[in-house]
Amino acid sequence: MTQAHTDPAASGNETAKVVRMAKPDKQELLDFVLGQLDDDQAQEVVTIDLEGKSSIADYMVIASGRSTRQVASIAQKLAEKLKQNGYGPVKLEGLPQADWVLLDAGDIVVHLFRPEVRSFYNLERMWAFGDAPPVAGTA
């Protein structure tokens, strides 16, 4: 009969090491979001810097899709890609109608609109504090 051999490292005397995932850099997250929106052919993408102006997020990204189907597709794919790449789960609002979908990714809030809805609400003008040009079709 053979005796069991215990390895000192596996004997329970070793403490587990906790690896903390670093919070992603805001600029890295913004670049990732903008890259995905570009890949999915989002239109008229505008980034508004909210740092120091609002506590809801550091950046707001506003973009348009050509139809409700494209808006929904862009939103779902962006949420999946953010989760797959370690940026955490994303909160989605407005997906069933897909006229205006809001993605909350923590430091970045993304608004995806159909063009008519975007020009009606004109968030760029409201949040840019006079820094952004008017949206096409709202003269």
PDB file of C-alpha atoms in Angstrom:
ATOM      1  CA  MET A   1       0.000   0.000   0.000  1.00  0.00           C
ATOM      2  CA  THR A   2       1.276   3.487  -0.738  1.00  0.00           C
ATOM      3  CA  GLN A   3       1.020   6.443   1.566  1.00  0.00           C
ATOM      4  CA  ALA A   4      -0.552   9.710   0.523  1.00  0.00           C
ATOM      5  CA  HIS A   5       1.898  12.502  -0.014  1.00  0.00           C
ATOM      6  CA  THR A   6       0.832  16.054   0.760  1.00  0.00           C
ATOM      7  CA  ASP A   7       2.437  18.962  -0.928  1.00  0.00           C
ATOM      8  CA  PRO A   8       3.034  21.891   1.472  1.00  0.00           C
ATOM      9  CA  ALA A   9       1.569  24.358  -1.016  1.00  0.00           C
ATOM     10  CA  ALA A  10      -1.642  22.376  -1.226  1.00  0.00           C
ATOM     11  CA  SER A  11      -1.934  21.719   2.508  1.00  0.00           C
ATOM     12  CA  GLY A  12      -4.026  24.785   3.209  1.00  0.00           C
ATOM     13  CA  ASN A  13      -1.200  26.768   4.814  1.00  0.00           C
ATOM     14  CA  GLU A  14      -0.960  28.999   1.766  1.00  0.00           C
ATOM     15  CA  THR A  15      -3.304  31.997   1.684  1.00  0.00           C
ATOM     16  CA  ALA A  16      -5.292  32.712  -1.433  1.00  0.00           C
ATOM     17  CA  LYS A  17      -4.197  35.701  -3.426  1.00  0.00           C
ATOM     18  CA  VAL A  18      -6.899  38.151  -4.389  1.00  0.00           C
ATOM     19  CA  VAL A  19      -6.417  39.744  -7.758  1.00  0.00           C
ATOM     20  CA  ARG A  20      -8.311  42.997  -8.087  1.00  0.00           C
ATOM     21  CA  MET A  21      -9.297  44.097 -11.504  1.00  0.00           C
ATOM     22  CA  ALA A  22      -8.311  47.689 -12.061  1.00  0.00           C
ATOM     23  CA  LYS A  23     -11.063  50.086 -12.943  1.00  0.00           C
ATOM     24  CA  PRO A  24     -10.772  50.821 -16.659  1.00  0.00           C
ATOM     25  CA  ASP A  25      -9.376  54.164 -17.655  1.00  0.00           C
ATOM     26  CA  LYS A  26     -12.166  56.552 -18.694  1.00  0.00           C
ATOM     27  CA  GLN A  27     -10.428  57.405 -21.950  1.00  0.00           C
ATOM     28  CA  GLU A  28      -9.888  53.712 -22.722  1.00  0.00           C
ATOM     29  CA  LEU A  29     -13.601  53.033 -22.153  1.00  0.00           C
ATOM     30  CA  LEU A  30     -14.582  56.029 -24.282  1.00  0.00           C
ATOM     31  CA  ASP A  31     -12.283  54.912 -27.117  1.00  0.00           C
ATOM     32  CA  PHE A  32     -13.772  51.405 -26.942  1.00  0.00           C
ATOM     33  CA  VAL A  33     -17.348  52.742 -27.121  1.00  0.00           C
ATOM     34  CA  LEU A  34     -16.538  55.086 -30.006  1.00  0.00           C
ATOM     35  CA  GLY A  35     -14.781  52.280 -31.882  1.00  0.00           C
ATOM     36  CA  GLN A  36     -17.784  49.977 -31.506  1.00  0.00           C
ATOM     37  CA  LEU A  37     -20.181  52.708 -32.643  1.00  0.00           C
ATOM     38  CA  ASP A  38     -17.995  53.285 -35.689  1.00  0.00           C
ATOM     39  CA  ASP A  39     -17.884  49.540 -36.440  1.00  0.00           C
ATOM     40  CA  ASP A  40     -21.689  49.392 -36.268  1.00  0.00           C
ATOM     41  CA  GLN A  41     -22.068  52.420 -38.544  1.00  0.00           C
ATOM     42  CA  ALA A  42     -23.708  54.709 -36.015  1.00  0.00           C
ATOM     43  CA  GLN A  43     -24.247  58.145 -37.490  1.00  0.00           C
ATOM     44  CA  GLU A  44     -23.481  61.658 -36.229  1.00  0.00           C
ATOM     45  CA  VAL A  45     -21.586  60.523 -33.135  1.00  0.00           C
ATOM     46  CA  VAL A  46     -21.061  63.345 -30.631  1.00  0.00           C
ATOM     47  CA  THR A  47     -19.076  63.121 -27.385  1.00  0.00           C
ATOM     48  CA  ILE A  48     -19.801  65.557 -24.571  1.00  0.00           C
ATOM     49  CA  ASP A  49     -17.344  65.894 -21.692  1.00  0.00           C
ATOM     50  CA  LEU A  50     -19.371  66.033 -18.461  1.00  0.00           C
ATOM     51  CA  GLU A  51     -16.464  65.784 -16.026  1.00  0.00           C
ATOM     52  CA  GLY A  52     -16.924  68.503 -13.440  1.00  0.00           C
ATOM     53  CA  LYS A  53     -20.297  69.478 -14.916  1.00  0.00           C
ATOM     54  CA  SER A  54     -22.418  66.537 -13.759  1.00  0.00           C
ATOM     55  CA  SER A  55     -22.176  63.633 -11.347  1.00  0.00           C
ATOM     56  CA  ILE A  56     -24.085  61.180 -13.576  1.00  0.00           C
ATOM     57  CA  ALA A  57     -21.118  60.365 -15.811  1.00  0.00           C
ATOM     58  CA  ASP A  58     -17.831  61.706 -17.131  1.00  0.00           C
ATOM     59  CA  TYR A  59     -18.815  61.443 -20.790  1.00  0.00           C
ATOM     60  CA  MET A  60     -22.049  61.395 -22.730  1.00  0.00           C
ATOM     61  CA  VAL A  61     -22.031  59.907 -26.207  1.00  0.00           C
ATOM     62  CA  ILE A  62     -24.938  60.613 -28.535  1.00  0.00           C
ATOM     63  CA  ALA A  63     -25.395  58.781 -31.830  1.00  0.00           C
ATOM     64  CA  SER A  64     -28.079  57.933 -34.363  1.00  0.00           C
ATOM     65  CA  GLY A  65     -29.155  54.806 -36.167  1.00  0.00           C
ATOM     66  CA  ARG A  66     -31.075  54.821 -39.432  1.00  0.00           C
ATOM     67  CA  SER A  67     -34.021  52.815 -38.060  1.00  0.00           C
ATOM     68  CA  THR A  68     -35.376  51.290 -34.868  1.00  0.00           C
ATOM     69  CA  ARG A  69     -33.872  47.979 -35.940  1.00  0.00           C
ATOM     70  CA  GLN A  70     -30.398  49.482 -36.304  1.00  0.00           C
ATOM     71  CA  VAL A  71     -30.692  51.414 -33.021  1.00  0.00           C
ATOM     72  CA  ALA A  72     -31.638  48.197 -31.189  1.00  0.00           C
ATOM     73  CA  SER A  73     -28.863  46.240 -32.893  1.00  0.00           C
ATOM     74  CA  ILE A  74     -26.196  48.831 -32.064  1.00  0.00           C
ATOM     75  CA  ALA A  75     -27.340  48.974 -28.429  1.00  0.00           C
ATOM     76  CA  GLN A  76     -27.420  45.213 -27.919  1.00  0.00           C
ATOM     77  CA  LYS A  77     -24.069  44.654 -29.599  1.00  0.00           C
ATOM     78  CA  LEU A  78     -22.409  47.473 -27.650  1.00  0.00           C
ATOM     79  CA  ALA A  79     -23.739  46.092 -24.348  1.00  0.00           C
ATOM     80  CA  GLU A  80     -22.468  42.591 -25.227  1.00  0.00           C
ATOM     81  CA  LYS A  81     -19.037  43.843 -26.296  1.00  0.00           C
ATOM     82  CA  LEU A  82     -18.624  45.941 -23.152  1.00  0.00           C
ATOM     83  CA  LYS A  83     -19.397  42.918 -20.984  1.00  0.00           C
ATOM     84  CA  GLN A  84     -17.191  40.556 -23.035  1.00  0.00           C
ATOM     85  CA  ASN A  85     -14.235  42.937 -22.784  1.00  0.00           C
ATOM     86  CA  GLY A  86     -14.405  43.254 -19.021  1.00  0.00           C
ATOM     87  CA  TYR A  87     -16.096  46.633 -18.689  1.00  0.00           C
ATOM     88  CA  GLY A  88     -18.890  45.123 -16.610  1.00  0.00           C
ATOM     89  CA  PRO A  89     -22.600  44.798 -17.190  1.00  0.00           C
ATOM     90  CA  VAL A  90     -24.409  47.667 -18.859  1.00  0.00           C
ATOM     91  CA  LYS A  91     -27.864  48.940 -17.989  1.00  0.00           C
ATOM     92  CA  LEU A  92     -30.151  49.336 -21.002  1.00  0.00           C
ATOM     93  CA  GLU A  93     -33.344  51.399 -21.166  1.00  0.00           C
ATOM     94  CA  GLY A  94     -35.727  51.850 -24.080  1.00  0.00           C
ATOM     95  CA  LEU A  95     -34.735  48.755 -26.024  1.00  0.00           C
ATOM     96  CA  PRO A  96     -38.261  47.438 -26.799  1.00  0.00           C
ATOM     97  CA  GLN A  97     -39.270  50.576 -28.753  1.00  0.00           C
ATOM     98  CA  ALA A  98     -35.712  51.468 -29.850  1.00  0.00           C
ATOM     99  CA  ASP A  99     -36.582  55.082 -30.687  1.00  0.00           C
ATOM    100  CA  TRP A 100     -34.217  56.196 -27.931  1.00  0.00           C
ATOM    101  CA  VAL A 101     -32.006  53.675 -26.146  1.00  0.00           C
ATOM    102  CA  LEU A 102     -29.905  54.616 -23.136  1.00  0.00           C
ATOM    103  CA  LEU A 103     -26.833  52.587 -22.170  1.00  0.00           C
ATOM    104  CA  ASP A 104     -25.328  53.271 -18.771  1.00  0.00           C
ATOM    105  CA  ALA A 105     -21.741  52.027 -18.694  1.00  0.00           C
ATOM    106  CA  GLY A 106     -20.778  53.808 -15.485  1.00  0.00           C
ATOM    107  CA  ASP A 107     -18.394  56.581 -16.490  1.00  0.00           C
ATOM    108  CA  ILE A 108     -20.025  56.808 -19.909  1.00  0.00           C
ATOM    109  CA  VAL A 109     -23.683  57.198 -20.819  1.00  0.00           C
ATOM    110  CA  VAL A 110     -24.617  56.437 -24.428  1.00  0.00           C
ATOM    111  CA  HIS A 111     -27.815  57.719 -26.055  1.00  0.00           C
ATOM    112  CA  LEU A 112     -28.829  56.057 -29.324  1.00  0.00           C
ATOM    113  CA  PHE A 113     -31.643  57.644 -31.312  1.00  0.00           C
ATOM    114  CA  ARG A 114     -33.599  57.421 -34.500  1.00  0.00           C
ATOM    115  CA  PRO A 115     -32.811  60.703 -36.332  1.00  0.00           C
ATOM    116  CA  GLU A 116     -36.312  62.214 -35.886  1.00  0.00           C
ATOM    117  CA  VAL A 117     -36.324  61.534 -32.151  1.00  0.00           C
ATOM    118  CA  ARG A 118     -32.805  62.884 -31.756  1.00  0.00           C
ATOM    119  CA  SER A 119     -33.640  66.185 -33.423  1.00  0.00           C
ATOM    120  CA  PHE A 120     -36.790  66.515 -31.292  1.00  0.00           C
ATOM    121  CA  TYR A 121     -34.969  66.129 -27.944  1.00  0.00           C
ATOM    122  CA  ASN A 122     -31.719  67.817 -29.054  1.00  0.00           C
ATOM    123  CA  LEU A 123     -29.657  66.579 -26.101  1.00  0.00           C
ATOM    124  CA  GLU A 124     -26.478  68.045 -27.567  1.00  0.00           C
ATOM    125  CA  ARG A 125     -27.762  71.543 -27.034  1.00  0.00           C
ATOM    126  CA  MET A 126     -29.060  70.784 -23.555  1.00  0.00           C
ATOM    127  CA  TRP A 127     -25.884  69.109 -22.259  1.00  0.00           C
ATOM    128  CA  ALA A 128     -23.094  70.728 -24.231  1.00  0.00           C
ATOM    129  CA  PHE A 129     -23.511  74.022 -22.400  1.00  0.00           C
ATOM    130  CA  GLY A 130     -23.306  75.898 -25.702  1.00  0.00           C
ATOM    131  CA  ASP A 131     -20.230  73.989 -26.908  1.00  0.00           C
ATOM    132  CA  ALA A 132     -21.898  71.728 -29.485  1.00  0.00           C
ATOM    133  CA  PRO A 133     -23.240  72.657 -32.897  1.00  0.00           C
ATOM    134  CA  PRO A 134     -26.969  72.098 -33.516  1.00  0.00           C
ATOM    135  CA  VAL A 135     -28.068  68.709 -34.801  1.00  0.00           C
ATOM    136  CA  ALA A 136     -28.720  68.440 -38.533  1.00  0.00           C
ATOM    137  CA  GLY A 137     -32.359  69.141 -39.302  1.00  0.00           C
ATOM    138  CA  THR A 138     -32.919  71.528 -36.361  1.00  0.00           C
ATOM    139  CA  ALA A 139     -32.381  74.981 -37.759  1.00  0.00           C
TER     140      ALA A 139
END
